[in-house]
Tab-separated table of C-alpha atoms in Angstrom:
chain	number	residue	atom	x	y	z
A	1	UNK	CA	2.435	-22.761	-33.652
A	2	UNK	CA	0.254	-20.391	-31.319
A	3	UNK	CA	-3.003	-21.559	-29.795
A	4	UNK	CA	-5.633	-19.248	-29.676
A	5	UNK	CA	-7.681	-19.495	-26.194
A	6	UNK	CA	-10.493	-17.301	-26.960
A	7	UNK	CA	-10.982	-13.231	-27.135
A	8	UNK	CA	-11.863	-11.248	-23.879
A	9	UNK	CA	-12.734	-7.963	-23.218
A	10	UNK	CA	-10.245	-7.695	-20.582
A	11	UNK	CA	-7.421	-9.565	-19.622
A	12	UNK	CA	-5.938	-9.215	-16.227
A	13	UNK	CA	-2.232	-10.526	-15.721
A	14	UNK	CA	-1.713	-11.086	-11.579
A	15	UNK	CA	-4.645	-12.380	-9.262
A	16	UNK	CA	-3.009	-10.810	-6.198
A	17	UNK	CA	-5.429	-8.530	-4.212
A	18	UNK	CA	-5.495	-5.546	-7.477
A	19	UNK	CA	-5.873	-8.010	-9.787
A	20	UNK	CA	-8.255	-10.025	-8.480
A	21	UNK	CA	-10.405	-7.049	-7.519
A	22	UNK	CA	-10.177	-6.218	-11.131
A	23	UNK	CA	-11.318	-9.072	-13.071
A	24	UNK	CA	-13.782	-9.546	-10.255
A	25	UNK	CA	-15.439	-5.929	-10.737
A	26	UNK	CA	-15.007	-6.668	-14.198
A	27	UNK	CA	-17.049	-9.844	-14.459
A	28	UNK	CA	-19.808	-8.067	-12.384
A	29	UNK	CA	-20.542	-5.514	-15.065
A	30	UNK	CA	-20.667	-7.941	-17.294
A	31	UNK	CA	-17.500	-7.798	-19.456
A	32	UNK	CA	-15.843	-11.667	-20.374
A	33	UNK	CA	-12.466	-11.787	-18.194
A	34	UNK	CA	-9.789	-13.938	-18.389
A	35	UNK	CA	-7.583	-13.777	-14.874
A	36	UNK	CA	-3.876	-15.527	-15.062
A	37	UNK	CA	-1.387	-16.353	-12.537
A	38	UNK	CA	0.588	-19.703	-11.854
A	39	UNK	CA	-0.943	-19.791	-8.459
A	40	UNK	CA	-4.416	-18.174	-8.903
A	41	UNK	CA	-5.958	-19.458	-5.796
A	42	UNK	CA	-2.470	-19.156	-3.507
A	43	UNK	CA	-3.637	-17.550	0.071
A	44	UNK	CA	-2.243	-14.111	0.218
A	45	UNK	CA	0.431	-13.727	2.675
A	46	UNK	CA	0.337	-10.170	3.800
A	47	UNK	CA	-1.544	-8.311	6.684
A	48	UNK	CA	-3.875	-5.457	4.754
A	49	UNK	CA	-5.235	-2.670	6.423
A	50	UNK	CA	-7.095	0.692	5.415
A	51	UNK	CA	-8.721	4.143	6.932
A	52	UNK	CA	-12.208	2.905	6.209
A	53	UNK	CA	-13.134	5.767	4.460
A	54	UNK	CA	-10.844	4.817	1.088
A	55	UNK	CA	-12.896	1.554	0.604
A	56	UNK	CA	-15.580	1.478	-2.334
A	57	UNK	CA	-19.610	0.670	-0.939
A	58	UNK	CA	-19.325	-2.464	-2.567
A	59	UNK	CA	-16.532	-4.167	-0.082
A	60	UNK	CA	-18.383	-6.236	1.996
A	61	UNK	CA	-17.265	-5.695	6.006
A	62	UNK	CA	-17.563	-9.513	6.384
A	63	UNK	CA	-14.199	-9.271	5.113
A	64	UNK	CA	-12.804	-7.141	7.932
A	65	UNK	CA	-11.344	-8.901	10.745
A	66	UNK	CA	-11.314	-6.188	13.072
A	67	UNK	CA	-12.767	-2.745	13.270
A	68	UNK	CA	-11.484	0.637	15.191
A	69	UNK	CA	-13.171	3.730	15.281
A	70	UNK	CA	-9.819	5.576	15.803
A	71	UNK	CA	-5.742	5.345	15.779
A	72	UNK	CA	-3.288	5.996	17.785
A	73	UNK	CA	0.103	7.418	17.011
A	74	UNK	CA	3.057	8.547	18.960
A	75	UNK	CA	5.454	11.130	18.058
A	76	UNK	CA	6.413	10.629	21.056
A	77	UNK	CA	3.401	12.447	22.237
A	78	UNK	CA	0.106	10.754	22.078
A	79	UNK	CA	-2.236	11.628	19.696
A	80	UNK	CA	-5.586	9.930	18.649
A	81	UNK	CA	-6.855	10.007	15.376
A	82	UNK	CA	-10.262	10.504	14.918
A	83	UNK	CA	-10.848	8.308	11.534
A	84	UNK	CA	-11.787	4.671	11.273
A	85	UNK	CA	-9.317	1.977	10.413
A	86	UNK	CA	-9.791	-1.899	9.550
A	87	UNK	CA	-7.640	-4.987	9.528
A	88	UNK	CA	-8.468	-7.039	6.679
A	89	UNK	CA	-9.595	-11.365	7.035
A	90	UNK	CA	-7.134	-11.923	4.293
A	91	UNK	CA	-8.484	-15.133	3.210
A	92	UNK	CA	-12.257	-13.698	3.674
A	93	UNK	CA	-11.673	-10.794	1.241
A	94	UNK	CA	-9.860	-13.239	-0.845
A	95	UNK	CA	-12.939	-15.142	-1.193
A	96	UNK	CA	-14.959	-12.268	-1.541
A	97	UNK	CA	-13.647	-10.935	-4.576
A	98	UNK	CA	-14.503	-14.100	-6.598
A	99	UNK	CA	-13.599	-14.921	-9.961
A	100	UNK	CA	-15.749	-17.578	-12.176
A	101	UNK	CA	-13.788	-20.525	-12.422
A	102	UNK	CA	-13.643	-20.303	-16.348
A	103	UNK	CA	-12.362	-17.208	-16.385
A	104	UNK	CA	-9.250	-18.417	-14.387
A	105	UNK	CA	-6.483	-19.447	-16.217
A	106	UNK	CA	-3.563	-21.113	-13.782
A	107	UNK	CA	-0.228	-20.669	-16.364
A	108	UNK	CA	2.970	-18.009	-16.582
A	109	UNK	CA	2.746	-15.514	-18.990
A	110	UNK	CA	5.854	-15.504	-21.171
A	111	UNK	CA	5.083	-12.534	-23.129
A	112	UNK	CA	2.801	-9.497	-22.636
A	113	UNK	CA	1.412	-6.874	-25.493
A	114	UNK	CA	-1.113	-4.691	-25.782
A	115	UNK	CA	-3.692	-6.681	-27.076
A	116	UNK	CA	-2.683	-10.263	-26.338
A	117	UNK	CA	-0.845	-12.510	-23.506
A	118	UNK	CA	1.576	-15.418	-24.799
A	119	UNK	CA	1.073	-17.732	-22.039
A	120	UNK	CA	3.507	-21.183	-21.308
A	121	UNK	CA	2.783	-24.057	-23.983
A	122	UNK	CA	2.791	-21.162	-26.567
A	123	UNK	CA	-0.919	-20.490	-26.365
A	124	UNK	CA	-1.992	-17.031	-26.659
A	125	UNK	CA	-4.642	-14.757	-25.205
A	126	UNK	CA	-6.244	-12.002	-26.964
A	127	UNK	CA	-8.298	-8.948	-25.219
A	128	UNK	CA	-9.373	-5.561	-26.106
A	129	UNK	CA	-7.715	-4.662	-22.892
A	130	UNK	CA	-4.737	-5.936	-21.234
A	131	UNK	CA	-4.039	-5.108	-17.881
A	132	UNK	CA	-0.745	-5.802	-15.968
A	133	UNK	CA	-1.662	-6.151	-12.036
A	134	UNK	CA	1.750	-8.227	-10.693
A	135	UNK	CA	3.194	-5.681	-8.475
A	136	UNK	CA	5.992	-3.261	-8.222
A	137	UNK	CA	9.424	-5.109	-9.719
A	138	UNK	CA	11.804	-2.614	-8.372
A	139	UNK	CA	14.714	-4.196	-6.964
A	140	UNK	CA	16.860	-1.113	-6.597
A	141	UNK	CA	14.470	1.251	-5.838
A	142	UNK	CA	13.329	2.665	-1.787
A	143	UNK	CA	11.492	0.337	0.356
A	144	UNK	CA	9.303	-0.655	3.226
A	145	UNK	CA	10.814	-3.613	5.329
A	146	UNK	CA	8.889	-5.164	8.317
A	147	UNK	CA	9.231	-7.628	10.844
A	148	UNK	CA	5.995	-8.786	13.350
A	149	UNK	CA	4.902	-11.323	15.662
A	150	UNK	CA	1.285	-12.246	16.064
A	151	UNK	CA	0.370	-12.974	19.840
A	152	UNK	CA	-2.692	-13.290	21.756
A	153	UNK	CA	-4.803	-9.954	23.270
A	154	UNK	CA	-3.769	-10.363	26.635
A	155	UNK	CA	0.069	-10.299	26.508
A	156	UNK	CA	0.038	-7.433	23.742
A	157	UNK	CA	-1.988	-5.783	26.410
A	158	UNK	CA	1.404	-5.269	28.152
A	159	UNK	CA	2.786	-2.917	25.507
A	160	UNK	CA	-1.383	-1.444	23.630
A	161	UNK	CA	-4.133	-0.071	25.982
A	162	UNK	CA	-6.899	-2.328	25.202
A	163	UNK	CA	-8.439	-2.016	21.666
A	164	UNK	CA	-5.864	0.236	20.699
A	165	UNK	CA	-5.042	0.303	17.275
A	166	UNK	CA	-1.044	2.054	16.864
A	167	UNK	CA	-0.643	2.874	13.285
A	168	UNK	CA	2.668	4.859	14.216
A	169	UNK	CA	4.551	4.271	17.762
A	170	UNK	CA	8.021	6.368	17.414
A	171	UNK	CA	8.903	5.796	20.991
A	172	UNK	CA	12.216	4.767	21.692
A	173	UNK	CA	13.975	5.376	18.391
A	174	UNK	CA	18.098	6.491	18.437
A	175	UNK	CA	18.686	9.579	17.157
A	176	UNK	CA	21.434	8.327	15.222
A	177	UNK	CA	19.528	5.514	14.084
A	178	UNK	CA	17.965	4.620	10.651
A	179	UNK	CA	14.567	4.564	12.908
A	180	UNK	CA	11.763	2.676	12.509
A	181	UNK	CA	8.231	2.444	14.779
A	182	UNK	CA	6.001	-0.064	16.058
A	183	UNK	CA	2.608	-0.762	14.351
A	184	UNK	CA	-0.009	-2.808	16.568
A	185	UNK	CA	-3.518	-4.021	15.066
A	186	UNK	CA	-6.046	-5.822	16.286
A	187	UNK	CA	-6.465	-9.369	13.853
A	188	UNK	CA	-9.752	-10.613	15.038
A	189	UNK	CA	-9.957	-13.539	17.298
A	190	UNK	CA	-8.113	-12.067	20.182
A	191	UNK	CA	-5.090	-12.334	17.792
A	192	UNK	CA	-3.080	-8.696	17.717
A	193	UNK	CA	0.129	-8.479	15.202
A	194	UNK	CA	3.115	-5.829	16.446
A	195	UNK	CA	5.393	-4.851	13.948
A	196	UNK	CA	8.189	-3.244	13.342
A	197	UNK	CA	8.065	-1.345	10.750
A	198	UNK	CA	11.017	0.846	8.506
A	199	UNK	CA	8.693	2.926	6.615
A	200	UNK	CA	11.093	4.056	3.856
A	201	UNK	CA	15.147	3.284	3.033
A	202	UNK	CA	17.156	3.505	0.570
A	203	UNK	CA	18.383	0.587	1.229
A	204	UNK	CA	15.611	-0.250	3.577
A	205	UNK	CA	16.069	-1.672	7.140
A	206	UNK	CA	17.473	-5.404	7.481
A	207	UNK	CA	14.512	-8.304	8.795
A	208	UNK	CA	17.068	-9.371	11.421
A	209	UNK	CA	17.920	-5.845	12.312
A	210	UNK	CA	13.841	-5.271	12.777
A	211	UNK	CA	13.549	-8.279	14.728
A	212	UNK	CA	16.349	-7.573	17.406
A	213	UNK	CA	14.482	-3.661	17.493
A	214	UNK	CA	10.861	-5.234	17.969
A	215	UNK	CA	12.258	-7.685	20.588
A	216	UNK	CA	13.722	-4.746	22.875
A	217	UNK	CA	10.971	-2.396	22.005
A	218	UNK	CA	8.709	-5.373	23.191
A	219	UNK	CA	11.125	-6.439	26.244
A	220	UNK	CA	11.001	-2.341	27.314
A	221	UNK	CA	7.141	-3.378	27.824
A	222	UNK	CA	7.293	-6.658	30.006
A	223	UNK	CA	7.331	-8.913	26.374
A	224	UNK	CA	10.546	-10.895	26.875
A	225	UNK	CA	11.856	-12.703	23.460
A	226	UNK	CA	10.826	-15.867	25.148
A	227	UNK	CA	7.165	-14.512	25.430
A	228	UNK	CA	7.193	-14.500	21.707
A	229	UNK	CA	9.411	-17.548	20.412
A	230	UNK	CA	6.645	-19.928	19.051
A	231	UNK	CA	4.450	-16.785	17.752
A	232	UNK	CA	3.555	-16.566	14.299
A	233	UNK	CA	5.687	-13.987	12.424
A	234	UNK	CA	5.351	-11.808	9.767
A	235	UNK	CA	8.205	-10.694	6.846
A	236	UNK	CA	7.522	-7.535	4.886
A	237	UNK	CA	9.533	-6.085	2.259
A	238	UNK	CA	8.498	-4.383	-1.190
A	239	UNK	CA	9.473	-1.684	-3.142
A	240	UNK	CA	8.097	2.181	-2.826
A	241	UNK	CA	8.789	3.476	-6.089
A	242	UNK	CA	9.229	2.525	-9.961
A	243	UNK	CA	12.833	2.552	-11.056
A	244	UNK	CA	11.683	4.399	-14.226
A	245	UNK	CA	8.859	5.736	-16.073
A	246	UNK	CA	5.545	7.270	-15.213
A	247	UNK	CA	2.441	4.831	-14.980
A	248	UNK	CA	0.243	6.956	-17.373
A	249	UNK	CA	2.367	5.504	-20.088
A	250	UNK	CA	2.856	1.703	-19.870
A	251	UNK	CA	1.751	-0.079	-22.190
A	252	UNK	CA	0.314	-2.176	-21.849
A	253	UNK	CA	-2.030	-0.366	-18.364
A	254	UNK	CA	-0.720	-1.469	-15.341
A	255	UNK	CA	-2.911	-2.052	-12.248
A	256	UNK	CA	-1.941	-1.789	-8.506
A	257	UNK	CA	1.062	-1.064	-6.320
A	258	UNK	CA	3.226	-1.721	-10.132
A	259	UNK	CA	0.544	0.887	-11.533
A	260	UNK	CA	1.374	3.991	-9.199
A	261	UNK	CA	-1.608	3.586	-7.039
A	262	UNK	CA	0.781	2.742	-3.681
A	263	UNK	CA	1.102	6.036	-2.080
A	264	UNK	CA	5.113	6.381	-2.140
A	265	UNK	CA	5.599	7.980	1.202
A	266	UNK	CA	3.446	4.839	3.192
A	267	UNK	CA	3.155	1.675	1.153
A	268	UNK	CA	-0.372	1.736	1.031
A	269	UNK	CA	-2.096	0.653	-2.014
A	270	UNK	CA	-4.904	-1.971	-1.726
A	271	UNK	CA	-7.694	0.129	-0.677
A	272	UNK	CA	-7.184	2.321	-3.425
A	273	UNK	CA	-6.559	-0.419	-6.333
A	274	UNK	CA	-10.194	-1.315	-4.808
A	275	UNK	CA	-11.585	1.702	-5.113
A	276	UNK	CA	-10.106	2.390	-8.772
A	277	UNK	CA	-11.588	-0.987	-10.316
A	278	UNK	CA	-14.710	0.694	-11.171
A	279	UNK	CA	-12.815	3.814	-12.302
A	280	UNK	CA	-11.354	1.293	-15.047
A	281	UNK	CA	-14.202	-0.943	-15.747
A	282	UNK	CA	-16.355	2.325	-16.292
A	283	UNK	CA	-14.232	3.223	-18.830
A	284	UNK	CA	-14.322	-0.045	-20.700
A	285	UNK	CA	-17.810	-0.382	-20.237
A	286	UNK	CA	-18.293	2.881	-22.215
A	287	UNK	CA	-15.529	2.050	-24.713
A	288	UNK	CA	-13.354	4.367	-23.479
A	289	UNK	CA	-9.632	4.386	-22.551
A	290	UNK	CA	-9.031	2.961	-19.113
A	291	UNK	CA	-5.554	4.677	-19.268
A	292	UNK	CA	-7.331	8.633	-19.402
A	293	UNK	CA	-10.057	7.632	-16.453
A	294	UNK	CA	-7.321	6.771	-14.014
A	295	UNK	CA	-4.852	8.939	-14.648
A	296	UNK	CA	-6.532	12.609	-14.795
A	297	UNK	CA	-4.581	15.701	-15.220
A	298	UNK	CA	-5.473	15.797	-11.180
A	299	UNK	CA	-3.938	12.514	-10.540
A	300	UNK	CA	-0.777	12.624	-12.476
A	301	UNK	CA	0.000	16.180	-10.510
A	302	UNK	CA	-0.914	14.349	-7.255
A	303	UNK	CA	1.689	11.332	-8.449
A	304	UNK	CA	4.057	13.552	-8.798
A	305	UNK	CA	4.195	15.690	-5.506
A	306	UNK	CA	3.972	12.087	-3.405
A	307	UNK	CA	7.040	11.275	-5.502
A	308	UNK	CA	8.708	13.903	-4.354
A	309	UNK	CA	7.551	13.901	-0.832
A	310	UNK	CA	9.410	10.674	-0.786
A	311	UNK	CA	12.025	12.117	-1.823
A	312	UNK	CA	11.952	14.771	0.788
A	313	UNK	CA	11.707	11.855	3.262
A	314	UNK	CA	14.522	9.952	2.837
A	315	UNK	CA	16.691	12.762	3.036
A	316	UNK	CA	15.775	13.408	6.375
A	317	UNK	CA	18.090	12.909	9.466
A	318	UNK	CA	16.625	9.601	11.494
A	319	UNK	CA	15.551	12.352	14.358
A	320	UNK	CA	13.716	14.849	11.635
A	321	UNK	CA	11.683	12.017	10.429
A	322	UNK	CA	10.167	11.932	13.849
A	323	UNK	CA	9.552	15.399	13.912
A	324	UNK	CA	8.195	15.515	10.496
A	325	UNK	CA	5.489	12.946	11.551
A	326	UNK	CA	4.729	15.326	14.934
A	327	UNK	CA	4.148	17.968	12.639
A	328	UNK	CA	1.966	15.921	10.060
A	329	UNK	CA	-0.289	14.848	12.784
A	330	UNK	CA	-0.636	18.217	14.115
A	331	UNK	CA	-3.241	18.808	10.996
A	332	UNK	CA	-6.382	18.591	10.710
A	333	UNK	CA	-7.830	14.888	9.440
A	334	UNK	CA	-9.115	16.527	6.706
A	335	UNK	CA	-5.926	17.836	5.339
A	336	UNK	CA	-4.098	14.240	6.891
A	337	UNK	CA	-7.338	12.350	4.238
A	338	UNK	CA	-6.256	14.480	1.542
A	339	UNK	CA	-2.558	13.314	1.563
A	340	UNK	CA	-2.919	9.930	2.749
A	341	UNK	CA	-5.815	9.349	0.719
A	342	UNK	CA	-6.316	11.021	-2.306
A	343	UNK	CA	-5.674	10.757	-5.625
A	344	UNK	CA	-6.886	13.820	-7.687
A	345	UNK	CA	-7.375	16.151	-4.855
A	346	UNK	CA	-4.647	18.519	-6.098
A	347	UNK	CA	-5.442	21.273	-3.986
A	348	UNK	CA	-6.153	19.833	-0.979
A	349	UNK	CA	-2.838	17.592	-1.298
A	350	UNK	CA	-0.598	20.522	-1.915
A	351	UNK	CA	-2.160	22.565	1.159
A	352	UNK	CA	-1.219	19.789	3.203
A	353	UNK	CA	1.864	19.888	2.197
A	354	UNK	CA	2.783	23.646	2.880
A	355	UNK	CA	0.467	23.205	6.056
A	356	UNK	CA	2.810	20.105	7.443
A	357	UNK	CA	5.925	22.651	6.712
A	358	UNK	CA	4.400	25.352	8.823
A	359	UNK	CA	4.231	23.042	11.458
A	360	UNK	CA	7.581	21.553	11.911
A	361	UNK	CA	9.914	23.523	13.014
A	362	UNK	CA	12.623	25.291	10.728
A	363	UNK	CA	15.530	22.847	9.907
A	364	UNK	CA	12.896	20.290	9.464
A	365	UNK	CA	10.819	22.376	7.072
A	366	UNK	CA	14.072	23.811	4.703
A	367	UNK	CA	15.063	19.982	4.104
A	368	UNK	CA	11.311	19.176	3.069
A	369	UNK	CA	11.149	21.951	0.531
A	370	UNK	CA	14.246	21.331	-0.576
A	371	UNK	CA	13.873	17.801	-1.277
A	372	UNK	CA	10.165	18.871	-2.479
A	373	UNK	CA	11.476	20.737	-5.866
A	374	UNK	CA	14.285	18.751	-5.469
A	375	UNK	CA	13.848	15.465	-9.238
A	376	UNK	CA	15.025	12.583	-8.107
């Protein structure tokens, strides 16, 4: 026999950083939440960063650990980007996204429909809205892998210029190499994290193969492996695209990286599932369908074309990825913001997408197009 554990007007499956932002949003306009995960109040593990123009008003910069007004890349040539970027205080945004204590519900969900959650003991959760925020499940699909070490300001200060945030450092890379670059943020605290980074593969880069890479990227700079041996370290891996399906149709709505709001050609997807909570809570608010206010005619065109730059990616030659990125920096940060940061910007996404062609040179640009208009 089924328990009954009240009706909601939203129920939010996943208290990870989209999930949690979510119910949290949610609660604030006033709509009864229930949140559930079987670790609810488990300390995110990842490093989060964002171009400080994605976040919503209502993100409080307490929750920033660090602050730059501009970021670095190499291609190999230097080039500064003239956009803010912040490094999240994991555990401070954690806390400031907070959920009433009722409205948290610490179990496993064993079963998931449209308008109710079977949860473990049998007990079931019924919502006008369901909402499925636990991530991208996509075992076979690309991926971003990552390996960092967290040391102190003054011995990254052999490999950054002071302050400098390096969102992209190509420097180094074999040319008949999967390659991969270094990215170097400040933490707060005098604490800066380099990583190595293997921004898309199909399969993606090894840990242990980006560890050996970061240690003789870090050992070109003065950073010997024994420099770094009792440093905190950092393991990324997650998947870049769904294995199937487009996100406008799940049902029940999923929320987050699972939800197609990780752009597919960077990984990045928290500052947008922050700005979209409103976008969805609107809608409910209103008694309208969450599904048709996040996923415009705009944004499911916009899905589609990062999809496919992906695809143009990974069929790149380790060398033409590096020229790629040259080229893609050569824009304007207006046309860079459009890619990299919107989501229903059609126009503005697609012209940065014929600009970047026009600026890498020929071979480059014929494998881009091709892999463009190219379904995967």
């Amino acid at each position: 026999m089924r328990n009954f554990v009240g009706h909601r007007d939203l129920v939010v499956v996943g208290a990870g950083p989209a999930g949690r932002a979510l119910a949290h949003r949610a609660e604030v306009s006033g709509l009864r939440v229930a949140l559930i995960d079987p670790a609810p109040h488990r300390r995110w593990p990842a490093t989060y960063g964002s171009w400080a123009d994605e976040l919503p008003d209502w993100v409080d910069p307490k929750s920033f650990a660090a602050q730059s007004p501009q970021a670095v890349v190499y291609t190999p040539r230097r080039r500064v980007i003239d956009r803010a970027y912040v490094t999240f205080d994991t555990g401070e945004l954690q806390r400031r996204l907070p959920v009433t204590a009722g409205a948290v519900i610490e179990s496993r969900v064993t079963q998931l429909f449209e308008d109710c959650v079977v949860i473990e003991g049998n007990d079931r959760v019924k919502a006008h809205t369901i909402v499925d925020a636990r991530g991208l499940r996509a075992p076979k699909a690309p991926a971003q892998s990552a390996y960092g070490v967290i040391v102190d300001a003054e011995l990254a200060g052999r490999y950054l210029e002071a302050g400098e945030t390096v969102l992209m450092d190509w420097r180094g890379a074999e040319p008949d190499r999967p390659p991969s670059f270094l990215y170097g943020i400040a933490l707060g605290g005098s604490r800066v994290l380099l990583e190595e980074t293997c921004l898309a593969g199909a399969p993606a880069l090894a840990i242990d193969d980006l560890r050996n890479r970061l240690h003789n990227r870090l050992s070109r700079h003065g950073i010997a492996p024994a420099d770094i041996e009792d440093a905190d370290d950092e393991k990324v891996w997650f998947a870049l695209r769904r294995q199937s399906g487009v996100p406008w149709k799940d049902r029940p709505l999923r929320y987050g990286s699972g939800g197609g709001l990780m752009h597919p050609a960077t990984g990045y997807s928290l500052a947008t599932s922050l700005r979209e909570a409103d976008k969805v809570v609107g809608a409910l608010v209103n008694q309208q369908d969450p599904r048709r206010a996040l996923w415009n005619r705009r944004s499911r065109a916009v899905y589609r074309l990062r999809d496919r730059g992906l695809t143009s990616l990974l069929r790149l030659d380790p060398i033409d990825v590096i020229r790629f990125f040259d080229g893609f920096f050569d824009l304007a940060v207006a046309d860079q913001r459009a890619y990299l940061s919107s989501r229903d910007d059609l126009a503005g996404v697609a012209r940065a997408m014929t600009r970047v062609v026009a600026h890498t040179d020929r071979a480059v640009s014929y494998k881009v197009m091709r892999g463009a208009v190219t379904r995967r």
